[in-house]
Amino acid sequence: MSILRIKNSKLKGEVFVNHSKSYLHRYIFASSFAAENTIIKGFDLSEDIKDTMLSLISFADFDLLDNGDVLVKPRENKKSLDRVRIEASGTTLRFMLFNILDGNLHEIYMGDKLFERPNDPAFKIFDANGIKYRINDKNKSISIKGDLVKDEYIITEDISSQFVSSLLFKLARMAFDSRIVLDCDLSSRSYIDMTIKCLNDFGVEIDASENEFKIKGGQEFKSTGEYIIERDYSNAANYYAANYLGSDIDIMDMAETSIQADKMVKDTLLRYDQTQNLTIDMKNSPDAVPILVMAALFRKHKTTFTSVKRLMYKESNRVQAIINELKKIGAKITFTDDSLIVNPLEDIIMYTNKFDAYNDHRIAMMIAILATRLDQDIFLSGYECVNKSYPKFFEDYISLGGEVNVIDNWK
């Protein structure tokens, strides 16, 4: 077992974070469905993006260019693979659940943690459309046969926006017109807006209002040839938080007009200096919860984060992981119903210097940034999980003056 030693040091300098993983998923799907070749600029290959590319290899070939871009070359005869393996990407899985459908039998195999994540909203839509499916607990797979036939989808409960985004991609390729109605207060709405932006960039029109999406059937995905992906605010959030904790980092080339939900981290951290208790609704930015909770420990007033219950079903039980790891420095954090209540950290009390990432990239990065505020080195197990979304995180961390080293054969 390898473990990472992280020295307690502030960070300083310029950093260019990776490009938006959420946008990359969407533009790879859209490029694969188009007829023309597409160059995607601002491409970073993470484990999640590998999942998406491997799931779409029967739709397109992918050439990694010497300059770091990726060339997507759609196949002439597109069809879904009979069997797909998706290791860990929830976005890839939710997008494939609908977009693999073509009337034939398909099997999706998953990694253990991905298989545990809830997909009931998709199964309800399968039932409504007469789609046959079987969940196999033994080999962690779903067998699916059928296709969408209904032209109206009324969403009556708060579900992952990924299911709605997946439906938008699929319904635009169906022969009939359709609509999606949101009869609920949907979380992470900005991710649907990102989906619509991507679809529009490929000539697919969605008539969108606050609670309804009208989709014309039979639309063709048309590439303009080249797309530039903006940088990732979810990962930049780590460095904004590091600055709040005393580092001096210039986070470069961030799109100021971005509609990425986690852009809210910048403004939220500015509110941390207010001399009052804060309540922050995280409904639209669940990925930012770990880093914001950790930084909130160093406020002088109580901070309550609401709409966090669904973090229990991420790469780890993020709610429990946050509480367990931050308790190791004396944090007093309470989970009540759908909220995390964070009390100011009066003193840092190091009960242990050994931390666990829970195989969760957001937890690993949270702990690495926490190390910049501690007065002793820490040891992090499971640090490799950053490869899921930000493989060069520790490379960038070192470039900013952070000191880390791998200890092999840790016992």
CSV table of C-alpha atoms in Angstrom, one decimal:
chain,number,residue,atom,x,y,z
A,1,MET,CA,0.0,0.0,0.0
A,2,SER,CA,1.3,3.5,-0.9
A,3,ILE,CA,0.6,6.6,1.0
A,4,LEU,CA,1.3,10.2,0.3
A,5,ARG,CA,3.2,12.4,2.8
A,6,ILE,CA,2.0,16.0,2.5
A,7,LYS,CA,4.1,18.8,4.2
A,8,ASN,CA,2.4,21.7,5.9
A,9,SER,CA,3.2,24.5,3.5
A,10,LYS,CA,1.4,27.4,1.9
A,11,LEU,CA,1.0,27.5,-1.8
A,12,LYS,CA,2.1,30.4,-4.1
A,13,GLY,CA,2.2,31.0,-7.8
A,14,GLU,CA,0.1,30.6,-11.0
A,15,VAL,CA,-2.0,27.5,-11.7
A,16,PHE,CA,-4.0,26.5,-14.8
A,17,VAL,CA,-6.5,23.9,-13.7
A,18,ASN,CA,-7.8,21.2,-15.9
A,19,HIS,CA,-10.7,21.8,-18.3
A,20,SER,CA,-14.3,21.2,-17.4
A,21,LYS,CA,-15.0,17.5,-17.0
A,22,SER,CA,-18.7,18.2,-17.2
A,23,TYR,CA,-18.4,20.0,-20.5
A,24,LEU,CA,-16.0,17.4,-21.9
A,25,HIS,CA,-18.5,14.5,-21.3
A,26,ARG,CA,-21.2,16.5,-23.2
A,27,TYR,CA,-19.0,17.5,-26.1
A,28,ILE,CA,-17.6,14.0,-26.6
A,29,PHE,CA,-21.1,12.6,-26.7
A,30,ALA,CA,-22.2,15.3,-29.2
A,31,SER,CA,-19.1,14.9,-31.3
A,32,SER,CA,-19.7,11.2,-31.5
A,33,PHE,CA,-23.3,11.6,-32.7
A,34,ALA,CA,-22.3,14.1,-35.4
A,35,ALA,CA,-21.4,13.2,-38.9
A,36,GLU,CA,-18.4,15.5,-39.2
A,37,ASN,CA,-15.0,15.3,-37.5
A,38,THR,CA,-14.5,17.4,-34.5
A,39,ILE,CA,-11.4,18.7,-32.7
A,40,ILE,CA,-12.0,19.3,-29.0
A,41,LYS,CA,-9.4,21.8,-27.6
A,42,GLY,CA,-8.9,22.0,-23.9
A,43,PHE,CA,-8.9,18.3,-23.5
A,44,ASP,CA,-7.8,16.5,-20.3
A,45,LEU,CA,-7.9,12.8,-20.0
A,46,SER,CA,-9.2,11.7,-16.7
A,47,GLU,CA,-10.5,8.3,-15.6
A,48,ASP,CA,-14.1,9.6,-16.0
A,49,ILE,CA,-13.5,10.8,-19.5
A,50,LYS,CA,-11.9,7.5,-20.4
A,51,ASP,CA,-15.2,5.9,-19.3
A,52,THR,CA,-17.1,8.1,-21.8
A,53,MET,CA,-14.8,7.6,-24.7
A,54,LEU,CA,-14.7,3.8,-24.2
A,55,SER,CA,-18.5,3.7,-24.0
A,56,LEU,CA,-18.7,5.5,-27.4
A,57,ILE,CA,-16.1,3.6,-29.4
A,58,SER,CA,-18.8,2.1,-31.6
A,59,PHE,CA,-19.9,5.7,-32.5
A,60,ALA,CA,-16.5,7.3,-33.1
A,61,ASP,CA,-12.7,6.9,-33.1
A,62,PHE,CA,-10.7,9.2,-30.8
A,63,ASP,CA,-7.2,10.4,-31.7
A,64,LEU,CA,-5.1,12.1,-29.1
A,65,LEU,CA,-3.1,14.8,-30.9
A,66,ASP,CA,0.4,15.8,-30.1
A,67,ASN,CA,-0.8,19.3,-28.9
A,68,GLY,CA,-3.1,17.7,-26.3
A,69,ASP,CA,-6.3,18.1,-28.3
A,70,VAL,CA,-8.5,15.2,-29.2
A,71,LEU,CA,-9.9,14.5,-32.7
A,72,VAL,CA,-13.3,12.8,-32.7
A,73,LYS,CA,-13.9,10.9,-36.0
A,74,PRO,CA,-17.5,9.6,-36.1
A,75,ARG,CA,-18.2,6.2,-37.6
A,76,GLU,CA,-20.4,6.0,-40.7
A,77,ASN,CA,-22.5,3.2,-39.2
A,78,LYS,CA,-23.2,4.2,-35.6
A,79,LYS,CA,-24.6,1.7,-33.2
A,80,SER,CA,-24.5,1.0,-29.5
A,81,LEU,CA,-22.1,-1.7,-28.2
A,82,ASP,CA,-23.7,-5.0,-27.1
A,83,ARG,CA,-21.6,-4.7,-23.9
A,84,VAL,CA,-20.2,-1.6,-22.2
A,85,ARG,CA,-18.0,-1.4,-19.2
A,86,ILE,CA,-18.2,1.9,-17.1
A,87,GLU,CA,-15.8,1.8,-14.2
A,88,ALA,CA,-16.7,4.8,-12.1
A,89,SER,CA,-18.2,7.7,-14.0
A,90,GLY,CA,-21.8,8.5,-12.9
A,91,THR,CA,-22.2,11.0,-15.8
A,92,THR,CA,-21.2,8.4,-18.3
A,93,LEU,CA,-23.6,5.8,-16.8
A,94,ARG,CA,-26.6,8.1,-16.7
A,95,PHE,CA,-26.0,9.4,-20.3
A,96,MET,CA,-25.6,5.8,-21.6
A,97,LEU,CA,-28.7,4.5,-19.8
A,98,PHE,CA,-30.9,6.3,-22.4
A,99,ASN,CA,-28.5,6.8,-25.3
A,100,ILE,CA,-27.6,3.1,-25.6
A,101,LEU,CA,-31.2,2.3,-26.3
A,102,ASP,CA,-32.0,1.2,-29.9
A,103,GLY,CA,-34.5,-1.7,-29.4
A,104,ASN,CA,-31.7,-4.3,-29.1
A,105,LEU,CA,-30.3,-6.0,-26.0
A,106,HIS,CA,-27.4,-4.2,-24.3
A,107,GLU,CA,-25.5,-4.9,-21.1
A,108,ILE,CA,-23.8,-2.2,-19.0
A,109,TYR,CA,-21.2,-3.5,-16.5
A,110,MET,CA,-20.0,-1.2,-13.7
A,111,GLY,CA,-17.4,-0.9,-11.0
A,112,ASP,CA,-18.5,-1.8,-7.5
A,113,LYS,CA,-19.1,1.8,-6.2
A,114,LEU,CA,-20.8,2.9,-9.4
A,115,PHE,CA,-23.2,0.0,-9.2
A,116,GLU,CA,-24.3,1.1,-5.8
A,117,ARG,CA,-25.3,4.6,-7.0
A,118,PRO,CA,-29.1,5.0,-7.4
A,119,ASN,CA,-30.7,5.0,-10.9
A,120,ASP,CA,-34.4,4.6,-10.0
A,121,PRO,CA,-35.4,7.6,-12.1
A,122,ALA,CA,-34.1,5.8,-15.2
A,123,PHE,CA,-35.8,2.6,-14.3
A,124,LYS,CA,-39.2,4.4,-13.8
A,125,ILE,CA,-38.8,5.8,-17.4
A,126,PHE,CA,-37.9,2.3,-18.6
A,127,ASP,CA,-41.1,0.9,-17.0
A,128,ALA,CA,-43.3,3.7,-18.5
A,129,ASN,CA,-41.9,2.9,-22.0
A,130,GLY,CA,-42.1,-0.9,-21.8
A,131,ILE,CA,-38.3,-1.2,-21.8
A,132,LYS,CA,-37.2,-4.5,-20.3
A,133,TYR,CA,-34.3,-4.5,-17.9
A,134,ARG,CA,-32.6,-6.7,-15.4
A,135,ILE,CA,-30.2,-5.7,-12.6
A,136,ASN,CA,-27.6,-8.4,-11.9
A,137,ASP,CA,-26.1,-7.9,-8.4
A,138,LYS,CA,-23.6,-10.8,-8.9
A,139,ASN,CA,-21.7,-9.3,-11.9
A,140,LYS,CA,-22.7,-5.6,-11.3
A,141,SER,CA,-24.5,-5.1,-14.5
A,142,ILE,CA,-27.8,-3.9,-16.1
A,143,SER,CA,-29.3,-5.7,-19.1
A,144,ILE,CA,-31.6,-3.4,-21.2
A,145,LYS,CA,-33.8,-4.1,-24.2
A,146,GLY,CA,-36.2,-1.6,-25.8
A,147,ASP,CA,-36.4,2.1,-26.7
A,148,LEU,CA,-38.3,5.2,-25.8
A,149,VAL,CA,-41.8,5.5,-27.3
A,150,LYS,CA,-43.4,8.2,-25.2
A,151,ASP,CA,-43.4,11.8,-26.2
A,152,GLU,CA,-43.9,13.3,-22.7
A,153,TYR,CA,-41.8,13.0,-19.5
A,154,ILE,CA,-43.1,14.6,-16.4
A,155,ILE,CA,-40.5,14.8,-13.6
A,156,THR,CA,-42.3,14.9,-10.3
A,157,GLU,CA,-39.4,14.4,-7.9
A,158,ASP,CA,-36.0,15.9,-7.4
A,159,ILE,CA,-33.6,13.7,-9.4
A,160,SER,CA,-30.1,14.0,-10.6
A,161,SER,CA,-29.9,16.5,-13.5
A,162,GLN,CA,-27.8,13.9,-15.4
A,163,PHE,CA,-31.0,12.0,-16.1
A,164,VAL,CA,-32.6,15.0,-17.7
A,165,SER,CA,-29.5,15.9,-19.7
A,166,SER,CA,-29.4,12.3,-20.9
A,167,LEU,CA,-33.0,12.5,-22.0
A,168,LEU,CA,-32.3,15.7,-23.9
A,169,PHE,CA,-29.6,14.0,-25.9
A,170,LYS,CA,-31.7,11.0,-26.6
A,171,LEU,CA,-35.0,12.6,-27.5
A,172,ALA,CA,-33.4,15.0,-30.0
A,173,ARG,CA,-32.3,11.9,-31.9
A,174,MET,CA,-35.8,10.3,-31.8
A,175,ALA,CA,-38.1,10.5,-34.8
A,176,PHE,CA,-40.9,12.2,-32.9
A,177,ASP,CA,-41.3,15.5,-31.1
A,178,SER,CA,-41.3,15.4,-27.3
A,179,ARG,CA,-41.2,17.4,-24.2
A,180,ILE,CA,-39.9,17.2,-20.6
A,181,VAL,CA,-41.8,18.9,-17.8
A,182,LEU,CA,-40.3,19.6,-14.5
A,183,ASP,CA,-43.0,19.4,-11.8
A,184,CYS,CA,-40.5,19.7,-9.0
A,185,ASP,CA,-37.6,21.9,-7.8
A,186,LEU,CA,-34.8,20.2,-9.6
A,187,SER,CA,-31.3,20.2,-8.2
A,188,SER,CA,-28.2,21.2,-10.3
A,189,ARG,CA,-30.2,23.0,-12.9
A,190,SER,CA,-27.1,24.7,-14.3
A,191,TYR,CA,-25.8,21.3,-15.5
A,192,ILE,CA,-28.9,21.1,-17.7
A,193,ASP,CA,-28.1,24.6,-19.0
A,194,MET,CA,-24.6,23.3,-19.9
A,195,THR,CA,-26.2,20.4,-21.8
A,196,ILE,CA,-28.5,22.8,-23.7
A,197,LYS,CA,-25.5,25.0,-24.6
A,198,CYS,CA,-23.6,22.0,-25.9
A,199,LEU,CA,-26.6,20.8,-27.9
A,200,ASN,CA,-27.1,24.3,-29.4
A,201,ASP,CA,-23.4,24.3,-30.4
A,202,PHE,CA,-24.1,21.2,-32.5
A,203,GLY,CA,-27.2,22.7,-34.1
A,204,VAL,CA,-29.7,20.9,-31.9
A,205,GLU,CA,-32.5,23.2,-30.8
A,206,ILE,CA,-34.2,22.9,-27.4
A,207,ASP,CA,-37.2,25.2,-26.6
A,208,ALA,CA,-36.4,25.7,-23.0
A,209,SER,CA,-38.3,27.5,-20.3
A,210,GLU,CA,-38.0,27.4,-16.5
A,211,ASN,CA,-40.0,24.2,-16.1
A,212,GLU,CA,-40.3,22.7,-19.6
A,213,PHE,CA,-38.2,21.6,-22.5
A,214,LYS,CA,-39.7,21.0,-25.9
A,215,ILE,CA,-37.5,18.8,-28.2
A,216,LYS,CA,-38.1,18.5,-31.9
A,217,GLY,CA,-37.5,15.0,-33.1
A,218,GLY,CA,-35.2,13.9,-35.9
A,219,GLN,CA,-32.6,16.5,-35.3
A,220,GLU,CA,-29.0,16.0,-36.6
A,221,PHE,CA,-25.9,16.8,-34.7
A,222,LYS,CA,-23.8,19.1,-36.8
A,223,SER,CA,-20.2,19.9,-35.8
A,224,THR,CA,-18.6,23.2,-36.7
A,225,GLY,CA,-15.3,21.4,-36.6
A,226,GLU,CA,-13.7,22.8,-33.4
A,227,TYR,CA,-14.8,23.5,-29.9
A,228,ILE,CA,-12.8,24.9,-26.9
A,229,ILE,CA,-13.6,23.6,-23.4
A,230,GLU,CA,-13.3,26.1,-20.6
A,231,ARG,CA,-11.5,25.4,-17.4
A,232,ASP,CA,-13.1,23.5,-14.5
A,233,TYR,CA,-14.5,25.6,-11.6
A,234,SER,CA,-15.1,22.5,-9.5
A,235,ASN,CA,-11.3,21.9,-9.3
A,236,ALA,CA,-10.4,25.5,-9.2
A,237,ALA,CA,-12.5,25.7,-6.0
A,238,ASN,CA,-9.7,23.9,-4.2
A,239,TYR,CA,-7.3,26.8,-4.9
A,240,TYR,CA,-9.8,29.5,-4.1
A,241,ALA,CA,-10.2,27.8,-0.7
A,242,ALA,CA,-6.5,27.6,-0.3
A,243,ASN,CA,-6.3,31.3,-0.8
A,244,TYR,CA,-8.9,31.8,1.9
A,245,LEU,CA,-6.7,29.7,4.2
A,246,GLY,CA,-3.6,31.9,3.6
A,247,SER,CA,-2.1,30.8,0.3
A,248,ASP,CA,-1.4,33.2,-2.6
A,249,ILE,CA,-2.4,31.5,-5.8
A,250,ASP,CA,-3.4,33.1,-9.1
A,251,ILE,CA,-6.0,30.8,-10.7
A,252,MET,CA,-5.5,31.5,-14.4
A,253,ASP,CA,-7.7,31.5,-17.5
A,254,MET,CA,-11.0,31.0,-15.8
A,255,ALA,CA,-14.1,32.0,-17.8
A,256,GLU,CA,-15.7,34.8,-15.9
A,257,THR,CA,-19.0,34.4,-17.8
A,258,SER,CA,-19.1,30.6,-17.2
A,259,ILE,CA,-22.4,29.0,-16.2
A,260,GLN,CA,-20.7,26.2,-14.3
A,261,ALA,CA,-22.4,25.9,-11.0
A,262,ASP,CA,-19.3,25.7,-8.9
A,263,LYS,CA,-18.3,29.2,-9.9
A,264,MET,CA,-20.3,30.1,-6.8
A,265,VAL,CA,-17.3,29.1,-4.6
A,266,LYS,CA,-15.6,32.4,-5.3
A,267,ASP,CA,-18.5,34.5,-4.0
A,268,THR,CA,-19.2,32.1,-1.2
A,269,LEU,CA,-15.7,32.4,0.2
A,270,LEU,CA,-16.0,36.2,0.1
A,271,ARG,CA,-19.0,35.8,2.4
A,272,TYR,CA,-17.0,33.8,4.9
A,273,ASP,CA,-15.6,37.0,6.4
A,274,GLN,CA,-19.0,38.3,7.4
A,275,THR,CA,-19.5,38.6,11.1
A,276,GLN,CA,-22.6,36.4,11.3
A,277,ASN,CA,-23.8,32.8,10.9
A,278,LEU,CA,-24.3,31.7,7.3
A,279,THR,CA,-26.7,29.3,5.7
A,280,ILE,CA,-25.6,28.1,2.2
A,281,ASP,CA,-27.8,26.1,-0.1
A,282,MET,CA,-25.7,23.5,-2.0
A,283,LYS,CA,-28.5,22.1,-4.1
A,284,ASN,CA,-26.8,23.2,-7.3
A,285,SER,CA,-23.2,22.7,-6.3
A,286,PRO,CA,-22.8,19.3,-4.5
A,287,ASP,CA,-19.2,18.8,-5.6
A,288,ALA,CA,-18.1,22.0,-3.8
A,289,VAL,CA,-19.4,20.8,-0.4
A,290,PRO,CA,-16.2,19.1,0.9
A,291,ILE,CA,-13.9,22.0,0.2
A,292,LEU,CA,-16.3,24.7,1.4
A,293,VAL,CA,-17.1,22.8,4.6
A,294,MET,CA,-13.4,22.4,5.3
A,295,ALA,CA,-12.7,26.1,4.8
A,296,ALA,CA,-15.8,27.0,6.9
A,297,LEU,CA,-14.0,25.5,9.9
A,298,PHE,CA,-11.7,28.6,9.9
A,299,ARG,CA,-14.6,31.1,10.0
A,300,LYS,CA,-15.5,32.8,13.3
A,301,HIS,CA,-19.1,31.9,13.0
A,302,LYS,CA,-21.3,28.9,12.4
A,303,THR,CA,-22.0,27.8,8.8
A,304,THR,CA,-24.9,25.6,7.8
A,305,PHE,CA,-24.8,23.8,4.4
A,306,THR,CA,-28.3,22.7,3.2
A,307,SER,CA,-29.3,20.2,0.5
A,308,VAL,CA,-26.4,17.9,1.1
A,309,LYS,CA,-28.2,14.5,1.7
A,310,ARG,CA,-27.5,13.2,-1.8
A,311,LEU,CA,-23.8,13.4,-1.1
A,312,MET,CA,-24.3,10.1,0.7
A,313,TYR,CA,-24.5,8.5,-2.8
A,314,LYS,CA,-21.4,9.9,-4.5
A,315,GLU,CA,-18.0,8.2,-5.0
A,316,SER,CA,-18.1,7.7,-1.2
A,317,ASN,CA,-20.6,8.6,1.5
A,318,ARG,CA,-19.3,12.1,1.3
A,319,VAL,CA,-21.2,13.3,4.3
A,320,GLN,CA,-19.6,10.7,6.5
A,321,ALA,CA,-16.2,11.1,4.9
A,322,ILE,CA,-16.2,14.8,5.5
A,323,ILE,CA,-17.2,14.4,9.2
A,324,ASN,CA,-14.8,11.5,9.9
A,325,GLU,CA,-11.7,13.2,8.4
A,326,LEU,CA,-12.2,16.7,9.7
A,327,LYS,CA,-12.9,15.3,13.2
A,328,LYS,CA,-9.3,14.3,13.2
A,329,ILE,CA,-8.3,17.9,13.7
A,330,GLY,CA,-11.0,18.6,16.3
A,331,ALA,CA,-13.8,19.8,14.0
A,332,LYS,CA,-17.4,19.8,15.4
A,333,ILE,CA,-19.7,19.0,12.4
A,334,THR,CA,-23.2,17.7,12.7
A,335,PHE,CA,-25.4,16.2,10.1
A,336,THR,CA,-29.1,16.8,10.6
A,337,ASP,CA,-31.7,15.6,8.0
A,338,ASP,CA,-30.4,17.4,4.9
A,339,SER,CA,-27.8,19.8,6.4
A,340,LEU,CA,-24.2,19.9,7.6
A,341,ILE,CA,-23.7,22.3,10.5
A,342,VAL,CA,-20.1,23.5,10.8
A,343,ASN,CA,-19.0,25.1,14.0
A,344,PRO,CA,-15.9,27.3,14.1
A,345,LEU,CA,-12.7,25.5,14.9
A,346,GLU,CA,-11.4,27.0,18.1
A,347,ASP,CA,-8.1,25.2,18.1
A,348,ILE,CA,-6.5,22.6,15.8
A,349,ILE,CA,-6.2,19.4,17.8
A,350,MET,CA,-4.4,16.7,15.8
A,351,TYR,CA,-5.8,13.5,17.1
A,352,THR,CA,-3.9,11.8,14.2
A,353,ASN,CA,-1.9,12.7,11.2
A,354,LYS,CA,-3.2,9.8,9.1
A,355,PHE,CA,-6.0,10.7,6.7
A,356,ASP,CA,-8.1,8.6,4.2
A,357,ALA,CA,-9.4,9.7,0.9
A,358,TYR,CA,-12.2,7.1,0.8
A,359,ASN,CA,-11.4,6.6,-2.9
A,360,ASP,CA,-13.1,9.9,-3.5
A,361,HIS,CA,-11.3,12.6,-5.5
A,362,ARG,CA,-13.1,15.5,-3.8
A,363,ILE,CA,-12.1,14.2,-0.3
A,364,ALA,CA,-8.5,13.7,-1.4
A,365,MET,CA,-8.2,17.3,-2.7
A,366,MET,CA,-10.0,18.7,0.4
A,367,ILE,CA,-7.4,17.0,2.7
A,368,ALA,CA,-4.5,18.2,0.5
A,369,ILE,CA,-5.7,21.8,0.8
A,370,LEU,CA,-6.3,21.4,4.5
A,371,ALA,CA,-2.7,20.5,4.9
A,372,THR,CA,-1.7,24.0,4.0
A,373,ARG,CA,-3.3,25.3,7.2
A,374,LEU,CA,-1.9,22.6,9.6
A,375,ASP,CA,1.3,22.9,11.6
A,376,GLN,CA,2.6,19.4,10.9
A,377,ASP,CA,2.9,16.9,8.0
A,378,ILE,CA,0.0,14.5,7.3
A,379,PHE,CA,-0.2,11.1,5.6
A,380,LEU,CA,-2.9,10.5,3.0
A,381,SER,CA,-4.0,7.0,1.8
A,382,GLY,CA,-5.9,6.6,-1.4
A,383,TYR,CA,-4.5,9.8,-2.9
A,384,GLU,CA,-4.5,8.2,-6.4
A,385,CYS,CA,-8.2,8.7,-6.7
A,386,VAL,CA,-7.6,12.3,-8.0
A,387,ASN,CA,-7.1,10.6,-11.4
A,388,LYS,CA,-10.9,10.4,-11.6
A,389,SER,CA,-11.2,14.1,-12.4
A,390,TYR,CA,-7.9,15.9,-12.0
A,391,PRO,CA,-4.9,13.6,-12.7
A,392,LYS,CA,-2.4,16.4,-12.5
A,393,PHE,CA,-3.7,17.8,-9.2
A,394,PHE,CA,-0.6,16.9,-7.2
A,395,GLU,CA,1.7,17.9,-10.1
A,396,ASP,CA,0.1,21.4,-9.9
A,397,TYR,CA,0.2,21.3,-6.1
A,398,ILE,CA,4.0,20.7,-6.2
A,399,SER,CA,4.4,23.5,-8.8
A,400,LEU,CA,2.8,25.9,-6.3
A,401,GLY,CA,5.4,25.0,-3.7
A,402,GLY,CA,3.6,22.1,-2.0
A,403,GLU,CA,5.8,19.3,-0.9
A,404,VAL,CA,4.6,15.7,-1.2
A,405,ASN,CA,6.3,12.3,-1.5
A,406,VAL,CA,5.1,8.8,-1.9
A,407,ILE,CA,5.9,6.2,0.8
A,408,ASP,CA,5.7,2.7,-0.5
A,409,ASN,CA,4.9,-0.4,1.4
A,410,TRP,CA,3.1,1.5,4.2
A,411,LYS,CA,2.0,-0.7,7.1
